[in-house]
């Protein structure tokens, strides 16, 4: 049985338990558990036995025990007995009378066995190892990983030096530097380096979500291999970050426990993948650093952003179309400026094509304003993208902003302050989903001023077609 | 098995709606109230014999007969007369003598002449045709006469001249015998003694009880027993006794006890095998349980308890359990032995 233990415990998940020095403790633990189970199963008294016990303890002259065997449909005496037993049993605290408690000696044995296990683990240094956490790619040597980490920490520190950078960049940069030092000195195993790195990259992506959605998107793409190449919205990004980086462990240097297997599988934790991602992130940040150094941030104020400079007549009959149009415009603007990420550019082209395909149905692709040439990719992501709807009957306009979800409420209040109906020439800053969810009536009247919109069809529960 | 309390959950009526909750208990209690009054009435006249009174009532409720063993003058006749008067039972007394014939008990067919001078036969019922029969010194009659009585006790019918006559209900026989004076007696064989549900031993009264007896029976004032019950009420109580539930573990204990008292069974202990001539018979087990049921009812309870079995064990079993010569020679106390075996069986069922 002892010999079988490691094989059984390895199982299909390929976990390997190094049980050599732990076998005696495991045997004791198993026997203790078995003894506890058997003893407890035997020791649990039946209802009849409990009733007899109570009868004896309280001097009930076998009333309860006999009543349990009597039928309510029986003779007069049986019914009388049941009534009598019921009345008497109301005042009985069976739990207080029946001295059945958990079996103590097996519990003590279990405790000793657990202690033995703990001590053996401590003294022998035995540990549970998941072979999936092993670094199998030879290119990720400890030295190369440490070098990449050092470079990443420098890049993040540079980003943090920017006055517009969020406060979270500073501690992340320091944490990365610390991790690089530990990786260089060999004080931490590669698998743990990967786990910590994934956590820090997730933090970095979350920190960048407010101020630099493009970077946040990129990080999210890199951290979530399964969704790499697909475009995501800024609102979706934080959720992807959550999925990409597992919750912070209390002891990050420890390897994941057995019970965390599923969670790690869901998050796709793989040191090899993380180290590959590390290289991509370093490359990404170096590119951004080069762009920043070549063309300084124009610092275009929101007030100076092109007002109504973009767009031709179109309107959207549902929020998905509005989202797609906004996304396509943003990608196109980014592509024209030579922004980072060919995938994003590709996605923008695809979106533009899709929007163009819709022109034949009364829709026209969006045009990106002239201001787009003046702002960098980073800044462009922050600014408004206004969709000019001047040719609509009301002449009203809308603007779509990649605002973080946290600011939806304030923006929505501003939108609500618009007079109803929306006057011609008015502009409204939309926040896409948040806009739609929080002020459906306004969205409906704006995008569908005649109550029907540009298409025929059924409306969904939110008033959209 | 039912959950305790299922019959009295919340509503005031039973599930079938036929009777309000608590009615069964109240009904039983009402019937038992009359029984309690009858017992008190007998005890007010038969002073200091509460234990014997309870045993006699136990046998009456169980529908069995009682063999009372006592020295002369301890109030056997008074007990039976009072019991008959309180219970409203028709009473008769037969003094058994060596020359007593069966017909003297059961009755006989006599020739009778009508006014026209025609002669016909007519059955003349004997003294056994009563609801409560006191047979004094039953061991003085010949076995033939004894067997006639015991047959009537068992069958509750009398057959005379090829015709069968039923005895009145309830039919209750109290036979007495003197344990001291054995000369000129015919000891009842075990098979016949076994037909008595209980064998009651009247103890000699204590000083205080004796003084009470003297005061109560030698003065000018006489106590007339009050009629409390009716024969119909007694029959209802007898039917109720049969309904008293007994737990399965008690039944098992009784069966185990009976087997363990038989020296020929494999479960008999070495002591039983050594000292016991014959143990408790299946009829003894019936008597034990039946008497325990009656005892529970007499105590105002609705189910048999271990204590009931222990209380009725001696009167129900002392005439059904006999030691062999070695046991008697070694001075083994048969009654203590019976109780020991019963306690062992009961403890094994807990």
Coordinates of C-alpha atoms in Angstrom, one line a residue, chain B residues 137-270:
Chain B
X137 CA -57.0 -25.7 50.0
X138 CA -57.0 -26.8 46.4
X139 CA -54.3 -29.4 47.3
X140 CA -56.6 -31.3 49.5
X141 CA -58.9 -32.6 46.8
X142 CA -58.0 -35.6 44.7
X143 CA -56.2 -35.1 41.5
X144 CA -59.4 -36.1 39.6
X145 CA -61.2 -33.2 41.2
X146 CA -58.3 -30.9 40.8
X147 CA -58.1 -31.6 37.2
X148 CA -61.8 -30.9 36.8
X149 CA -61.2 -27.5 38.2
X150 CA -58.1 -26.9 36.2
X151 CA -59.8 -27.9 33.0
X152 CA -62.5 -25.4 33.7
X153 CA -59.9 -22.8 34.4
X154 CA -58.1 -23.5 31.2
X155 CA -61.0 -24.1 28.8
X156 CA -63.5 -21.7 30.6
X157 CA -66.1 -24.3 29.8
X158 CA -67.6 -27.3 31.6
X159 CA -68.8 -30.4 29.9
X160 CA -71.4 -32.4 31.7
X161 CA -73.2 -35.4 30.3
X162 CA -71.8 -34.7 26.9
X163 CA -73.0 -31.1 26.9
X164 CA -70.8 -28.1 27.0
X165 CA -71.5 -25.2 29.2
X166 CA -69.6 -21.9 29.1
X167 CA -68.5 -20.3 32.2
X168 CA -69.4 -16.6 32.9
X169 CA -67.0 -13.9 31.9
X170 CA -64.9 -12.7 33.5
X171 CA -63.9 -15.9 35.1
X172 CA -61.4 -15.6 37.8
X173 CA -60.2 -18.4 40.1
X174 CA -58.2 -17.9 43.3
X175 CA -56.9 -21.2 44.7
X176 CA -55.3 -21.4 48.0
X177 CA -53.0 -23.9 49.5
X178 CA -51.4 -24.3 52.8
X179 CA -47.6 -24.7 52.5
X180 CA -47.2 -26.1 56.0
X181 CA -49.7 -28.8 56.5
X182 CA -48.9 -31.3 53.7
X183 CA -50.3 -34.4 55.3
X184 CA -53.2 -35.8 53.4
X185 CA -52.8 -33.5 50.6
X186 CA -52.4 -34.0 46.9
X187 CA -49.6 -31.8 45.6
X188 CA -50.5 -30.2 42.4
X189 CA -48.4 -31.5 39.6
X190 CA -46.2 -29.0 37.7
X191 CA -48.3 -29.2 34.6
X192 CA -51.3 -28.1 36.5
X193 CA -49.6 -25.5 38.6
X194 CA -48.4 -24.0 35.3
X195 CA -52.0 -23.1 34.5
X196 CA -52.1 -20.5 37.3
X197 CA -50.9 -17.2 35.9
X198 CA -49.5 -16.1 39.3
X199 CA -48.5 -17.8 42.5
X200 CA -48.9 -15.3 45.2
X201 CA -47.3 -15.8 48.6
X202 CA -49.0 -13.9 51.4
X203 CA -46.3 -12.7 53.8
X204 CA -46.9 -12.7 57.4
X205 CA -48.0 -9.2 58.5
X206 CA -45.6 -6.9 60.3
X207 CA -46.2 -5.6 63.8
X208 CA -47.9 -2.4 62.6
X209 CA -50.0 -4.2 60.0
X210 CA -51.1 -6.8 62.5
X211 CA -52.2 -4.0 65.0
X212 CA -54.2 -2.4 62.2
X213 CA -55.8 -5.8 61.3
X214 CA -56.8 -6.3 65.0
X215 CA -58.2 -2.9 65.3
X216 CA -60.1 -3.1 62.1
X217 CA -61.6 -6.5 62.6
X218 CA -62.4 -6.8 66.2
X219 CA -64.4 -3.7 66.7
X220 CA -68.1 -3.1 66.4
X221 CA -67.6 -1.2 63.2
X222 CA -67.6 -3.3 60.1
X223 CA -66.3 -2.2 56.7
X224 CA -68.5 -2.9 53.8
X225 CA -66.7 -2.9 50.5
X226 CA -68.0 -0.5 48.0
X227 CA -68.7 -1.6 44.5
X228 CA -66.5 0.3 42.1
X229 CA -66.1 -1.7 39.0
X230 CA -68.5 -3.8 36.9
X231 CA -67.8 -7.1 35.1
X232 CA -68.0 -5.2 31.8
X233 CA -65.5 -2.7 33.0
X234 CA -63.2 -5.5 34.0
X235 CA -63.5 -7.1 30.6
X236 CA -62.6 -3.7 29.0
X237 CA -59.6 -3.5 31.2
X238 CA -58.6 -7.0 30.3
X239 CA -58.9 -6.1 26.6
X240 CA -56.8 -3.0 27.2
X241 CA -54.2 -5.0 29.0
X242 CA -53.6 -7.1 25.9
X243 CA -53.1 -3.9 23.9
X244 CA -50.3 -2.6 26.1
X245 CA -47.2 -2.4 23.8
X246 CA -44.0 -3.9 24.8
X247 CA -40.7 -3.0 23.3
X248 CA -39.0 -5.5 21.0
X249 CA -35.8 -5.5 23.1
X250 CA -37.9 -6.5 26.1
X251 CA -39.5 -9.3 24.3
X252 CA -36.1 -10.5 23.1
X253 CA -34.8 -10.3 26.6
X254 CA -37.7 -12.5 27.9
X255 CA -37.1 -15.1 25.2
X256 CA -33.4 -15.1 26.0
X257 CA -34.2 -15.4 29.7
X258 CA -36.5 -18.4 29.1
X259 CA -34.0 -20.2 27.0
X260 CA -31.2 -19.5 29.5
X261 CA -33.3 -20.9 32.3
X262 CA -33.6 -24.3 30.6
X263 CA -30.7 -26.6 31.5
X264 CA -31.1 -28.4 28.2
X265 CA -30.4 -25.4 26.0
X266 CA -27.0 -24.5 24.7
X267 CA -27.3 -21.0 26.1
X268 CA -27.8 -22.3 29.7
X269 CA -25.0 -21.4 32.0
X270 CA -23.1 -23.9 34.0

